[in-house]
mmCIF file of C-alpha atoms in Angstrom:
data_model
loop_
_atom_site.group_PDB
_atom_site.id
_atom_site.type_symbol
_atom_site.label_atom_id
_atom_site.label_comp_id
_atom_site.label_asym_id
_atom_site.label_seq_id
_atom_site.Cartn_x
_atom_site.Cartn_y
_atom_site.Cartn_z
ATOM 1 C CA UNK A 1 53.834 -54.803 -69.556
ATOM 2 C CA UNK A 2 53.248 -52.496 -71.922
ATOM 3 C CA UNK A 3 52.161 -49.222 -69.729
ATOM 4 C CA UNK A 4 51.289 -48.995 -66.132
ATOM 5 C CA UNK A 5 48.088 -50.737 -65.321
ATOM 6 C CA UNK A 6 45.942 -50.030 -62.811
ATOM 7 C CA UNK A 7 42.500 -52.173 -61.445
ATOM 8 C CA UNK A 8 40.085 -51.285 -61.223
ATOM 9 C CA UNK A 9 39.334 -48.493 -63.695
ATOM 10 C CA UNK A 10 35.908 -47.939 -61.438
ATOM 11 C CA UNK A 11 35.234 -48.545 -57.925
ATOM 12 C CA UNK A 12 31.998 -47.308 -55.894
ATOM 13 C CA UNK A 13 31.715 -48.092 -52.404
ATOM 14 C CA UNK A 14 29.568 -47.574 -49.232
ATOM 15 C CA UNK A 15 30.808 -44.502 -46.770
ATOM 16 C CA UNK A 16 32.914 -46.855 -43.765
ATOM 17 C CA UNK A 17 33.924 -49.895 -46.392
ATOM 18 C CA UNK A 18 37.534 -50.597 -46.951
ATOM 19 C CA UNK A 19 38.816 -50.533 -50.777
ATOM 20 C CA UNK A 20 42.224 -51.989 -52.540
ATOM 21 C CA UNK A 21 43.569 -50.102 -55.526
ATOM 22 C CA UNK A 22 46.076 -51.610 -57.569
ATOM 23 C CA UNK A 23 48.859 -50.351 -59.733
ATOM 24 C CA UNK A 24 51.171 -52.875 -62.091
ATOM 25 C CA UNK A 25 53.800 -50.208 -63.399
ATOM 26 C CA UNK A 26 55.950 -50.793 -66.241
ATOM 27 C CA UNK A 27 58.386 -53.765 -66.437
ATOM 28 C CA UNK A 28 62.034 -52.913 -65.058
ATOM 29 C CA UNK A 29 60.520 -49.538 -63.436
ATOM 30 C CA UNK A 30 62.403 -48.660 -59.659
ATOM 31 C CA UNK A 31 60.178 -46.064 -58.799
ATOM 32 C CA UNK A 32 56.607 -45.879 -57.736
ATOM 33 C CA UNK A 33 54.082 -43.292 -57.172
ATOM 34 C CA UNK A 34 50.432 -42.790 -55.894
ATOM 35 C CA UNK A 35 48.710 -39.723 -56.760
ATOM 36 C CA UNK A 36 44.779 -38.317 -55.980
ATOM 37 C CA UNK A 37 43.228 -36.202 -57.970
ATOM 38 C CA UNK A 38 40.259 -34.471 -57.061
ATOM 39 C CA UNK A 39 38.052 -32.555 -59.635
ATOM 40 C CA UNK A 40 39.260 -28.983 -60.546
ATOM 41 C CA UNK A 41 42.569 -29.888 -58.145
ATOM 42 C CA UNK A 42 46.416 -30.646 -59.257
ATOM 43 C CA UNK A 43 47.657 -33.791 -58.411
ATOM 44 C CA UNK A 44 48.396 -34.507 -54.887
ATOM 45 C CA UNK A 45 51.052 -36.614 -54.095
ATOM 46 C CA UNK A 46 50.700 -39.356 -51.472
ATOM 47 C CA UNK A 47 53.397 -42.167 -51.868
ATOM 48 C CA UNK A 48 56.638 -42.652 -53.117
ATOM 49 C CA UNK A 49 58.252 -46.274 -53.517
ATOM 50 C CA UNK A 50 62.404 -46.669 -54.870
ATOM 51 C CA UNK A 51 63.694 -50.027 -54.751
ATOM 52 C CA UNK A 52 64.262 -51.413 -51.399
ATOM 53 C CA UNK A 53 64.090 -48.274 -49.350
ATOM 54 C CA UNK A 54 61.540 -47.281 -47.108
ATOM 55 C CA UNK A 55 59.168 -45.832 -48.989
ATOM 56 C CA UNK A 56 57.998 -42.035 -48.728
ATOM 57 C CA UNK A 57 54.618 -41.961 -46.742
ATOM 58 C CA UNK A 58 54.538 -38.233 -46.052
ATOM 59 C CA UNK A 59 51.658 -37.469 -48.461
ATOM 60 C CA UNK A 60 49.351 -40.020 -47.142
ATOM 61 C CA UNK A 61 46.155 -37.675 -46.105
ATOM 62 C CA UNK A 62 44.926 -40.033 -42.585
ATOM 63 C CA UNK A 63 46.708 -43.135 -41.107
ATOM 64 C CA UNK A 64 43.647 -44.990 -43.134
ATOM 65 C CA UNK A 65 45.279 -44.592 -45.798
ATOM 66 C CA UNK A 66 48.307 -47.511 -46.728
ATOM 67 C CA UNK A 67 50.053 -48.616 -49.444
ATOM 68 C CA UNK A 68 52.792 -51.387 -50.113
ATOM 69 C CA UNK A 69 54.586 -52.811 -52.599
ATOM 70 C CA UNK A 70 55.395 -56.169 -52.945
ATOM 71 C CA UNK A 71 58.273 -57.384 -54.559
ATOM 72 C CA UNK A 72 59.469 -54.504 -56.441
ATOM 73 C CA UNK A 73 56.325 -54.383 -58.436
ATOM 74 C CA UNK A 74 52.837 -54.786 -58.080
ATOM 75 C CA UNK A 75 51.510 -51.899 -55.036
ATOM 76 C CA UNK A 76 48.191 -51.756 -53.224
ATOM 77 C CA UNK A 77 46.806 -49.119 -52.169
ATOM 78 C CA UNK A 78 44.202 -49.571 -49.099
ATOM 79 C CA UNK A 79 41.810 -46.864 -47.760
ATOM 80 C CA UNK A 80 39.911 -47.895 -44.561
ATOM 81 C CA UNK A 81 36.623 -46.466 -43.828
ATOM 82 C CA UNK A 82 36.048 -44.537 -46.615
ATOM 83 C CA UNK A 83 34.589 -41.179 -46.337
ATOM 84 C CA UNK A 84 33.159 -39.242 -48.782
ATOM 85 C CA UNK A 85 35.678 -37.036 -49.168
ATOM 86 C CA UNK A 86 37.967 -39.821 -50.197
ATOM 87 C CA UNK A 87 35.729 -39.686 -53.643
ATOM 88 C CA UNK A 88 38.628 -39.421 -56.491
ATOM 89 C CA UNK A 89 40.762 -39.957 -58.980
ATOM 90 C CA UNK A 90 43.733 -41.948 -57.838
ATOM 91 C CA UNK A 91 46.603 -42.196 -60.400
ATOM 92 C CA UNK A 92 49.508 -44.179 -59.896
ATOM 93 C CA UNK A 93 53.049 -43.529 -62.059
ATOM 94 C CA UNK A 94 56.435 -45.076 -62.646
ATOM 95 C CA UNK A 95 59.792 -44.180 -64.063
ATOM 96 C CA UNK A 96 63.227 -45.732 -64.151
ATOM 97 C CA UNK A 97 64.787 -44.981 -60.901
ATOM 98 C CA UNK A 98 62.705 -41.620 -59.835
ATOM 99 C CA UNK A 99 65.385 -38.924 -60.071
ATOM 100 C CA UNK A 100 64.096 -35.942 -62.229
ATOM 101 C CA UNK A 101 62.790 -38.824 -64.822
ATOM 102 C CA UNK A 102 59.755 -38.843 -66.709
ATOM 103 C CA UNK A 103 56.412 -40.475 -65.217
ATOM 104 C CA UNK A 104 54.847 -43.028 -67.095
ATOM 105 C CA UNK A 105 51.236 -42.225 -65.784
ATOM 106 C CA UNK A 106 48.104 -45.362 -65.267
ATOM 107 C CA UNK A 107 44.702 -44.380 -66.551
ATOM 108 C CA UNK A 108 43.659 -44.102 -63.035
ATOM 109 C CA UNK A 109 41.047 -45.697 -60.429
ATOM 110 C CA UNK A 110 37.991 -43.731 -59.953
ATOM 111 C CA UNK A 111 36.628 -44.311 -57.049
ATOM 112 C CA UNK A 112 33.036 -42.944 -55.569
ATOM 113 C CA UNK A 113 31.656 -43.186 -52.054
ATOM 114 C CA UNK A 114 28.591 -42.878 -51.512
ATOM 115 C CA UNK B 1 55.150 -23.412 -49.757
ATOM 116 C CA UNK B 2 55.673 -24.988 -53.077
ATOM 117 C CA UNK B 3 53.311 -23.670 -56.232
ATOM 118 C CA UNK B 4 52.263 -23.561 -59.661
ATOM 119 C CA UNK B 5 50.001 -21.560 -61.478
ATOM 120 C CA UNK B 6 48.345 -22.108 -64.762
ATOM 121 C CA UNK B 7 46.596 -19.509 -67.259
ATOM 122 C CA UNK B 8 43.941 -19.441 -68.367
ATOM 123 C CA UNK B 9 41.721 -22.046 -66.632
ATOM 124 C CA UNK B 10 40.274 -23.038 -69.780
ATOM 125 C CA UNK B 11 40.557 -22.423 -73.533
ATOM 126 C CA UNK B 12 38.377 -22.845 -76.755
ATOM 127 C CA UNK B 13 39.933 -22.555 -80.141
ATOM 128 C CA UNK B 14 39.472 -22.924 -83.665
ATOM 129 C CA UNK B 15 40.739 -26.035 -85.611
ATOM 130 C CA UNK B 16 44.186 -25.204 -86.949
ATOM 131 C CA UNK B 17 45.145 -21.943 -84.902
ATOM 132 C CA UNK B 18 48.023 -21.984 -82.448
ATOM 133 C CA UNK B 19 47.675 -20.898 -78.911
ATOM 134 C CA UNK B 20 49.623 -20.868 -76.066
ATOM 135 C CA UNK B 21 49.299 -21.904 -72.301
ATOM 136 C CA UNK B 22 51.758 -20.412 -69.135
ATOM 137 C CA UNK B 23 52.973 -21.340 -66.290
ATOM 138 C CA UNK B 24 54.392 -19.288 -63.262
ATOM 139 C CA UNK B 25 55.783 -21.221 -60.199
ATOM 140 C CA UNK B 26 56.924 -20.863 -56.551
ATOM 141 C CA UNK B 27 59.142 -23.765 -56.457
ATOM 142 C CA UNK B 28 62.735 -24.139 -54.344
ATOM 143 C CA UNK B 29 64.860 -25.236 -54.901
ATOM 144 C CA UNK B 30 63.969 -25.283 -58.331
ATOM 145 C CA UNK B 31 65.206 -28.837 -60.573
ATOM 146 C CA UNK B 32 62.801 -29.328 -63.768
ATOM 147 C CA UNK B 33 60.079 -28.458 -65.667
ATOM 148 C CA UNK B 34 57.496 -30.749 -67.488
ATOM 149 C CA UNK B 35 54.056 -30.238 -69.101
ATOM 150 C CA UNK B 36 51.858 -33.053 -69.543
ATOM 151 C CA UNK B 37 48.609 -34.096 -71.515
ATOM 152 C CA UNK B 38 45.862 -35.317 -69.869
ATOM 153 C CA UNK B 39 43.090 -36.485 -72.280
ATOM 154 C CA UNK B 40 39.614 -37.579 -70.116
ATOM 155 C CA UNK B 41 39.549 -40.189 -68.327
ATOM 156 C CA UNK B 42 43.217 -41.203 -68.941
ATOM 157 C CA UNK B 43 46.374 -40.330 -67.019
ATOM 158 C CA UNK B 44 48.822 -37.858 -67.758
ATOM 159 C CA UNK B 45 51.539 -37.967 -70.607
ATOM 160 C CA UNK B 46 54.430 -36.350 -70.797
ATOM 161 C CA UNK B 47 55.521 -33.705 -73.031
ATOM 162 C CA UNK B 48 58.655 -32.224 -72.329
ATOM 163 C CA UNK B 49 60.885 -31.626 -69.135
ATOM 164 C CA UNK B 50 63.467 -28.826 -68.993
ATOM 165 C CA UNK B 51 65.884 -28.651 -66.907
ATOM 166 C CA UNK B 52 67.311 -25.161 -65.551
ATOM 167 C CA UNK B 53 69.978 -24.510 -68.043
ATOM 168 C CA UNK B 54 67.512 -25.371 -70.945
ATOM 169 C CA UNK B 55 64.973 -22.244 -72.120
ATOM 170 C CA UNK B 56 63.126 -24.163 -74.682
ATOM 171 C CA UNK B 57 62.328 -27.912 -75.400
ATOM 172 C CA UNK B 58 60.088 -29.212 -78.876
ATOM 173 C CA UNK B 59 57.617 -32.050 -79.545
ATOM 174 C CA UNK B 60 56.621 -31.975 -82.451
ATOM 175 C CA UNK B 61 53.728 -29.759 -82.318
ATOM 176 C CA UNK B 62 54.021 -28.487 -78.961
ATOM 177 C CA UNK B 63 57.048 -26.460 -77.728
ATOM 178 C CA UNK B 64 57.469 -25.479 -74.436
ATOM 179 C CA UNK B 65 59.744 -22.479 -72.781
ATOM 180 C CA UNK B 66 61.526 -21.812 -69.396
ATOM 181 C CA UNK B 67 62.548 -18.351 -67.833
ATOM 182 C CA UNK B 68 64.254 -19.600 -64.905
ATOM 183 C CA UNK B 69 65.056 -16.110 -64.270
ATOM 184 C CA UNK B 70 61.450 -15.000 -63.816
ATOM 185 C CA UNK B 71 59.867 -18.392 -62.857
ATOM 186 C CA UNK B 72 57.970 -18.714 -66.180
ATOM 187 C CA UNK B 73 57.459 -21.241 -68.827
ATOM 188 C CA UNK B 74 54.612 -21.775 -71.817
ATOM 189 C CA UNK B 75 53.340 -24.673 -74.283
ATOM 190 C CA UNK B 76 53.215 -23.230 -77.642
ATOM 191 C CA UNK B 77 50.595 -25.239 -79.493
ATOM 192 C CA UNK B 78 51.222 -24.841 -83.367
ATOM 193 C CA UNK B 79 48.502 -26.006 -86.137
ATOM 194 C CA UNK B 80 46.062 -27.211 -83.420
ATOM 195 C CA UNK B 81 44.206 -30.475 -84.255
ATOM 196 C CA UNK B 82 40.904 -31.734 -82.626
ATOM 197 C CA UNK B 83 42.939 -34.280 -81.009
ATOM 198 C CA UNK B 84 44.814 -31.686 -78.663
ATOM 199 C CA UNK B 85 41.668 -31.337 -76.860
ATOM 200 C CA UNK B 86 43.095 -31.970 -73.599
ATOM 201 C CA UNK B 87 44.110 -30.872 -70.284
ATOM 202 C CA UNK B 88 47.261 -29.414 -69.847
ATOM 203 C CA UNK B 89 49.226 -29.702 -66.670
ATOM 204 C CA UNK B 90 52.119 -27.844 -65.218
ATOM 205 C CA UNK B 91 54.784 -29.667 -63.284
ATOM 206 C CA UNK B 92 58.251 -28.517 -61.193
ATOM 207 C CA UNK B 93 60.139 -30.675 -59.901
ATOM 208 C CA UNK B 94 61.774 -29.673 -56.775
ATOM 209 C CA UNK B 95 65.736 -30.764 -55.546
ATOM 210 C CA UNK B 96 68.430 -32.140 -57.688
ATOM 211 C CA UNK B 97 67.334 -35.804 -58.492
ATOM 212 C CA UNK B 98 64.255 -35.409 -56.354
ATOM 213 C CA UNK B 99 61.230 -37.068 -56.880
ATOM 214 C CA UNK B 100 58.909 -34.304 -55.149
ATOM 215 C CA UNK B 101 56.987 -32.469 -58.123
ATOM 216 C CA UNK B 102 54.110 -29.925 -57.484
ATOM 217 C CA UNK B 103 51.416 -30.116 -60.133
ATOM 218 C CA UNK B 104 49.317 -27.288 -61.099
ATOM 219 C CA UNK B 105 45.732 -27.096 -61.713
ATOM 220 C CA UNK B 106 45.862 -27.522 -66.044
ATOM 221 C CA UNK B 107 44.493 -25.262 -68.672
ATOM 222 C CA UNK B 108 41.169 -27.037 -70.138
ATOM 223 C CA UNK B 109 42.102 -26.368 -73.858
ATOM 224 C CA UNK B 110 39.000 -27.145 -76.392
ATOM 225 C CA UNK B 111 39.649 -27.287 -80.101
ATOM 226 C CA UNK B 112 36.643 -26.798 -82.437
ATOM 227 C CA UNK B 113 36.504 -27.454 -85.770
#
């Protein structure tokens, strides 16, 4: 596509329900990325994808928090049980092969729980 | 621990006057520097990234400078438009070819007309 696309742009949910966010980055794109943002914070990184290697997990905040990608492309990212402080922005990028590239940034999922 | 710090917090200026943001960081080992745009409600864009050996990149409007010495860089904002109403955000990159990047918070900049 023509940018990286993410679904859906708004999401509010009851405290305990599971959600899916999904990011469709850009055509051709190797690397993947999952960021939160929280108001008044920098981006915090959670999840790295490149190509076929095991992706890079180490930012994920609780082990309800997942994320895959499935065939090279299209990744979900799945928070169990939400909490309220899981209320954010989460952004998702891509770039060519993720070494020192630019990030081609989604417009972001916000999601609220109440 | 990895970080980067943006002044001011937020910015108002007239319609046509330049201003300029900065940037100190903490980061090591040290591998690139980019700012990005953030309008509301949308995700970042980039605006320039600088590697160590470069000390100042342009875009048009906006041109941004690196003191790798002192662990400093700025976004020079010529001929401001209403349009550069924005948030703008601070990123190093950390490692040679490494994906890990630590963001700063972003200066709020507000143009009036």
């Amino acid at each position: 596509g023509a940018g990286v696309s993410q679904s859906p742009s708004n999401k509010v949910t009851e405290k305990g329900k599971d959600v899916e966010l999904r990011c469709d980055p850009i055509s051709g794109h190797t690397a993947l990325y999952w960021y939160r943002q929280s108001l008044g914070q920098g981006l915090e990184f959670l999840i790295y994808f490149q190509g076929n290697s095991a992706p890079d997990k180490s930012g994920l905040p609780s082990d309800r928090f997942s994320a895959e990608r499935t065939g090279g492309s299209v990744s979900t990212l799945t928070i169990q049980r939400t909490q309220q402080e899981d209320s954010a922005v989460y952004l998702c990028a891509s770039s060519y092969r993720g070494k020192g590239e630019k990030l081609f940034f989604g417009s972001g999922t916000q999601l609220s729980v109440l | 621990k990895n970080q980067v710090e943006q002044s001011p917090q937020s910015l108002i200026i007239l319609e046509g006057k330049n201003c300029t943001l900065q940037c100190n960081y903490t980061v090591s080992p040290f591998s690139n520097l980019r700012w990005y745009k953030q309008d509301t409600g949308r995700g970042p864009v980039s605006l320039t990234i600088m590697t160590f050996s470069e000390n100042t990149k342009s875009n048009g409007r906006y041109t941004a400078t690196l003191d790798a010495d002192t662990k400093q860089s700025s976004l020079h904002i010529t001929a401001s438009q209403l349009s550069d109403s924005a948030s703008y955000i601070c990123v190093v990159g950390s490692g040679a070819g490494s994906y890990q990047l630590t963001f700063g918070k972003g200066t709020k900049l507000s143009v009036i007309p």
